[in-house]
């Protein structure tokens, strides 16, 4: 199995679980069959590039998160939730940056 497919297999399952989204829910949001999502998670095939963008949007993750090899265990569950919520709320990101002293 290719490295990219293996990464998608691992990361897609991980982020679906983290977000509490079922394979069926993702399939419905993407207008694809549940078996297509199952095949991605099993590593039998990979989503096309347009679908990858939609998956990342739905899961509030980057393409690097989906395809990457970074160990997802490096963050606590709370840190992962904070990151996910941060990515969902671009209108609050500037305020957070100011609070953290990243921006003025």
mmCIF file with all atom_site columns, C-alpha atoms in Angstrom:
data_model
loop_
_atom_site.group_PDB
_atom_site.id
_atom_site.type_symbol
_atom_site.label_atom_id
_atom_site.label_alt_id
_atom_site.label_comp_id
_atom_site.label_asym_id
_atom_site.label_entity_id
_atom_site.label_seq_id
_atom_site.pdbx_PDB_ins_code
_atom_site.Cartn_x
_atom_site.Cartn_y
_atom_site.Cartn_z
_atom_site.occupancy
_atom_site.B_iso_or_equiv
_atom_site.pdbx_formal_charge
_atom_site.auth_seq_id
_atom_site.auth_comp_id
_atom_site.auth_asym_id
_atom_site.auth_atom_id
_atom_site.pdbx_PDB_model_num
ATOM 1   C CA . UNK A 1 1   ? 0.000   0.000  0.000  1.00 0.00 ? 1   UNK A CA 1
ATOM 2   C CA . UNK A 1 2   ? 1.282   3.478  -0.841 1.00 0.00 ? 2   UNK A CA 1
ATOM 3   C CA . UNK A 1 3   ? 2.451   5.799  1.894  1.00 0.00 ? 3   UNK A CA 1
ATOM 4   C CA . UNK A 1 4   ? -0.113  8.484  1.022  1.00 0.00 ? 4   UNK A CA 1
ATOM 5   C CA . UNK A 1 5   ? -2.974  6.002  1.057  1.00 0.00 ? 5   UNK A CA 1
ATOM 6   C CA . UNK A 1 6   ? -1.749  4.650  4.399  1.00 0.00 ? 6   UNK A CA 1
ATOM 7   C CA . UNK A 1 7   ? -1.629  8.188  5.839  1.00 0.00 ? 7   UNK A CA 1
ATOM 8   C CA . UNK A 1 8   ? -5.153  8.979  4.596  1.00 0.00 ? 8   UNK A CA 1
ATOM 9   C CA . UNK A 1 9   ? -6.366  5.673  6.032  1.00 0.00 ? 9   UNK A CA 1
ATOM 10  C CA . UNK A 1 10  ? -4.943  6.456  9.469  1.00 0.00 ? 10  UNK A CA 1
ATOM 11  C CA . UNK A 1 11  ? -5.704  10.180 9.577  1.00 0.00 ? 11  UNK A CA 1
ATOM 12  C CA . UNK A 1 12  ? -9.228  10.096 8.143  1.00 0.00 ? 12  UNK A CA 1
ATOM 13  C CA . UNK A 1 13  ? -10.307 7.511  10.687 1.00 0.00 ? 13  UNK A CA 1
ATOM 14  C CA . UNK A 1 14  ? -8.611  9.478  13.449 1.00 0.00 ? 14  UNK A CA 1
ATOM 15  C CA . UNK A 1 15  ? -10.241 12.823 12.605 1.00 0.00 ? 15  UNK A CA 1
ATOM 16  C CA . UNK A 1 16  ? -13.683 11.300 12.047 1.00 0.00 ? 16  UNK A CA 1
ATOM 17  C CA . UNK A 1 17  ? -13.449 9.802  15.518 1.00 0.00 ? 17  UNK A CA 1
ATOM 18  C CA . UNK A 1 18  ? -12.104 13.023 17.033 1.00 0.00 ? 18  UNK A CA 1
ATOM 19  C CA . UNK A 1 19  ? -14.956 15.067 15.527 1.00 0.00 ? 19  UNK A CA 1
ATOM 20  C CA . UNK A 1 20  ? -17.631 12.484 16.334 1.00 0.00 ? 20  UNK A CA 1
ATOM 21  C CA . UNK A 1 21  ? -18.616 12.182 12.673 1.00 0.00 ? 21  UNK A CA 1
ATOM 22  C CA . UNK A 1 22  ? -19.679 8.798  11.332 1.00 0.00 ? 22  UNK A CA 1
ATOM 23  C CA . UNK A 1 23  ? -18.666 7.407  7.963  1.00 0.00 ? 23  UNK A CA 1
ATOM 24  C CA . UNK A 1 24  ? -22.301 7.723  6.839  1.00 0.00 ? 24  UNK A CA 1
ATOM 25  C CA . UNK A 1 25  ? -22.478 11.370 7.902  1.00 0.00 ? 25  UNK A CA 1
ATOM 26  C CA . UNK A 1 26  ? -19.296 12.162 5.981  1.00 0.00 ? 26  UNK A CA 1
ATOM 27  C CA . UNK A 1 27  ? -20.575 10.257 2.945  1.00 0.00 ? 27  UNK A CA 1
ATOM 28  C CA . UNK A 1 28  ? -23.864 12.195 3.040  1.00 0.00 ? 28  UNK A CA 1
ATOM 29  C CA . UNK A 1 29  ? -22.065 15.550 3.297  1.00 0.00 ? 29  UNK A CA 1
ATOM 30  C CA . UNK A 1 30  ? -19.810 14.616 0.361  1.00 0.00 ? 30  UNK A CA 1
ATOM 31  C CA . UNK A 1 31  ? -22.603 13.077 -1.743 1.00 0.00 ? 31  UNK A CA 1
ATOM 32  C CA . UNK A 1 32  ? -20.656 9.830  -2.055 1.00 0.00 ? 32  UNK A CA 1
ATOM 33  C CA . UNK A 1 33  ? -21.521 6.306  -0.993 1.00 0.00 ? 33  UNK A CA 1
ATOM 34  C CA . UNK A 1 34  ? -20.713 5.115  2.489  1.00 0.00 ? 34  UNK A CA 1
ATOM 35  C CA . UNK A 1 35  ? -18.710 2.312  0.883  1.00 0.00 ? 35  UNK A CA 1
ATOM 36  C CA . UNK A 1 36  ? -16.467 4.945  -0.759 1.00 0.00 ? 36  UNK A CA 1
ATOM 37  C CA . UNK A 1 37  ? -15.651 6.402  2.667  1.00 0.00 ? 37  UNK A CA 1
ATOM 38  C CA . UNK A 1 38  ? -15.174 2.909  4.089  1.00 0.00 ? 38  UNK A CA 1
ATOM 39  C CA . UNK A 1 39  ? -12.732 2.106  1.281  1.00 0.00 ? 39  UNK A CA 1
ATOM 40  C CA . UNK A 1 40  ? -10.708 5.261  2.049  1.00 0.00 ? 40  UNK A CA 1
ATOM 41  C CA . UNK A 1 41  ? -10.532 4.310  5.719  1.00 0.00 ? 41  UNK A CA 1
ATOM 42  C CA . UNK A 1 42  ? -9.538  0.745  4.845  1.00 0.00 ? 42  UNK A CA 1
ATOM 43  C CA . UNK A 1 43  ? -6.870  2.065  2.480  1.00 0.00 ? 43  UNK A CA 1
ATOM 44  C CA . UNK A 1 44  ? -8.387  0.373  -0.571 1.00 0.00 ? 44  UNK A CA 1
ATOM 45  C CA . UNK A 1 45  ? -8.397  3.647  -2.502 1.00 0.00 ? 45  UNK A CA 1
ATOM 46  C CA . UNK A 1 46  ? -8.109  7.399  -1.937 1.00 0.00 ? 46  UNK A CA 1
ATOM 47  C CA . UNK A 1 47  ? -10.466 10.339 -2.467 1.00 0.00 ? 47  UNK A CA 1
ATOM 48  C CA . UNK A 1 48  ? -9.944  12.598 -5.487 1.00 0.00 ? 48  UNK A CA 1
ATOM 49  C CA . UNK A 1 49  ? -8.451  16.059 -4.981 1.00 0.00 ? 49  UNK A CA 1
ATOM 50  C CA . UNK A 1 50  ? -11.808 17.909 -4.998 1.00 0.00 ? 50  UNK A CA 1
ATOM 51  C CA . UNK A 1 51  ? -13.137 15.522 -2.378 1.00 0.00 ? 51  UNK A CA 1
ATOM 52  C CA . UNK A 1 52  ? -9.985  15.962 -0.289 1.00 0.00 ? 52  UNK A CA 1
ATOM 53  C CA . UNK A 1 53  ? -10.688 19.706 -0.077 1.00 0.00 ? 53  UNK A CA 1
ATOM 54  C CA . UNK A 1 54  ? -14.278 19.032 1.017  1.00 0.00 ? 54  UNK A CA 1
ATOM 55  C CA . UNK A 1 55  ? -13.162 16.463 3.608  1.00 0.00 ? 55  UNK A CA 1
ATOM 56  C CA . UNK A 1 56  ? -10.688 18.940 5.074  1.00 0.00 ? 56  UNK A CA 1
ATOM 57  C CA . UNK A 1 57  ? -13.378 21.623 5.238  1.00 0.00 ? 57  UNK A CA 1
ATOM 58  C CA . UNK A 1 58  ? -15.901 19.301 6.911  1.00 0.00 ? 58  UNK A CA 1
ATOM 59  C CA . UNK A 1 59  ? -13.357 18.070 9.461  1.00 0.00 ? 59  UNK A CA 1
ATOM 60  C CA . UNK A 1 60  ? -11.764 21.509 9.991  1.00 0.00 ? 60  UNK A CA 1
ATOM 61  C CA . UNK A 1 61  ? -8.319  20.145 9.158  1.00 0.00 ? 61  UNK A CA 1
ATOM 62  C CA . UNK A 1 62  ? -5.615  20.998 6.654  1.00 0.00 ? 62  UNK A CA 1
ATOM 63  C CA . UNK A 1 63  ? -4.489  18.844 3.751  1.00 0.00 ? 63  UNK A CA 1
ATOM 64  C CA . UNK A 1 64  ? -1.275  18.292 5.719  1.00 0.00 ? 64  UNK A CA 1
ATOM 65  C CA . UNK A 1 65  ? -3.370  16.905 8.591  1.00 0.00 ? 65  UNK A CA 1
ATOM 66  C CA . UNK A 1 66  ? -5.057  14.456 6.216  1.00 0.00 ? 66  UNK A CA 1
ATOM 67  C CA . UNK A 1 67  ? -1.982  13.380 4.246  1.00 0.00 ? 67  UNK A CA 1
ATOM 68  C CA . UNK A 1 68  ? 0.695   13.993 6.863  1.00 0.00 ? 68  UNK A CA 1
ATOM 69  C CA . UNK A 1 69  ? 2.736   11.604 8.906  1.00 0.00 ? 69  UNK A CA 1
ATOM 70  C CA . UNK A 1 70  ? 2.875   13.720 12.054 1.00 0.00 ? 70  UNK A CA 1
ATOM 71  C CA . UNK A 1 71  ? 2.049   11.768 15.156 1.00 0.00 ? 71  UNK A CA 1
ATOM 72  C CA . UNK A 1 72  ? -1.421  12.848 16.246 1.00 0.00 ? 72  UNK A CA 1
ATOM 73  C CA . UNK A 1 73  ? -0.651  11.754 19.806 1.00 0.00 ? 73  UNK A CA 1
ATOM 74  C CA . UNK A 1 74  ? 1.645   14.717 20.381 1.00 0.00 ? 74  UNK A CA 1
ATOM 75  C CA . UNK A 1 75  ? -1.327  16.874 21.476 1.00 0.00 ? 75  UNK A CA 1
ATOM 76  C CA . UNK A 1 76  ? -3.648  16.289 24.392 1.00 0.00 ? 76  UNK A CA 1
ATOM 77  C CA . UNK A 1 77  ? -7.325  15.796 23.622 1.00 0.00 ? 77  UNK A CA 1
ATOM 78  C CA . UNK A 1 78  ? -8.021  19.317 24.927 1.00 0.00 ? 78  UNK A CA 1
ATOM 79  C CA . UNK A 1 79  ? -5.338  20.807 22.662 1.00 0.00 ? 79  UNK A CA 1
ATOM 80  C CA . UNK A 1 80  ? -6.824  18.970 19.683 1.00 0.00 ? 80  UNK A CA 1
ATOM 81  C CA . UNK A 1 81  ? -10.285 20.310 20.525 1.00 0.00 ? 81  UNK A CA 1
ATOM 82  C CA . UNK A 1 82  ? -8.933  23.858 20.913 1.00 0.00 ? 82  UNK A CA 1
ATOM 83  C CA . UNK A 1 83  ? -7.206  23.639 17.523 1.00 0.00 ? 83  UNK A CA 1
ATOM 84  C CA . UNK A 1 84  ? -10.333 22.258 15.861 1.00 0.00 ? 84  UNK A CA 1
ATOM 85  C CA . UNK A 1 85  ? -12.539 24.999 17.325 1.00 0.00 ? 85  UNK A CA 1
ATOM 86  C CA . UNK A 1 86  ? -9.966  27.670 16.425 1.00 0.00 ? 86  UNK A CA 1
ATOM 87  C CA . UNK A 1 87  ? -10.008 26.521 12.797 1.00 0.00 ? 87  UNK A CA 1
ATOM 88  C CA . UNK A 1 88  ? -13.818 26.615 12.691 1.00 0.00 ? 88  UNK A CA 1
ATOM 89  C CA . UNK A 1 89  ? -13.987 30.260 13.837 1.00 0.00 ? 89  UNK A CA 1
ATOM 90  C CA . UNK A 1 90  ? -11.869 32.507 11.612 1.00 0.00 ? 90  UNK A CA 1
ATOM 91  C CA . UNK A 1 91  ? -13.784 35.546 12.868 1.00 0.00 ? 91  UNK A CA 1
ATOM 92  C CA . UNK A 1 92  ? -12.295 35.003 16.351 1.00 0.00 ? 92  UNK A CA 1
ATOM 93  C CA . UNK A 1 93  ? -8.752  34.148 15.298 1.00 0.00 ? 93  UNK A CA 1
ATOM 94  C CA . UNK A 1 94  ? -7.476  37.738 15.379 1.00 0.00 ? 94  UNK A CA 1
ATOM 95  C CA . UNK A 1 95  ? -8.796  38.216 18.927 1.00 0.00 ? 95  UNK A CA 1
ATOM 96  C CA . UNK A 1 96  ? -7.082  35.008 20.011 1.00 0.00 ? 96  UNK A CA 1
ATOM 97  C CA . UNK A 1 97  ? -3.832  36.173 18.401 1.00 0.00 ? 97  UNK A CA 1
ATOM 98  C CA . UNK A 1 98  ? -4.062  39.452 20.335 1.00 0.00 ? 98  UNK A CA 1
ATOM 99  C CA . UNK A 1 99  ? -4.737  37.620 23.616 1.00 0.00 ? 99  UNK A CA 1
ATOM 100 C CA . UNK A 1 100 ? -1.714  35.398 23.020 1.00 0.00 ? 100 UNK A CA 1
ATOM 101 C CA . UNK A 1 101 ? 0.500   38.346 22.106 1.00 0.00 ? 101 UNK A CA 1
ATOM 102 C CA . UNK A 1 102 ? 1.032   37.108 18.549 1.00 0.00 ? 102 UNK A CA 1
ATOM 103 C CA . UNK A 1 103 ? -0.553  40.199 16.954 1.00 0.00 ? 103 UNK A CA 1
ATOM 104 C CA . UNK A 1 104 ? -1.380  43.713 18.029 1.00 0.00 ? 104 UNK A CA 1
#
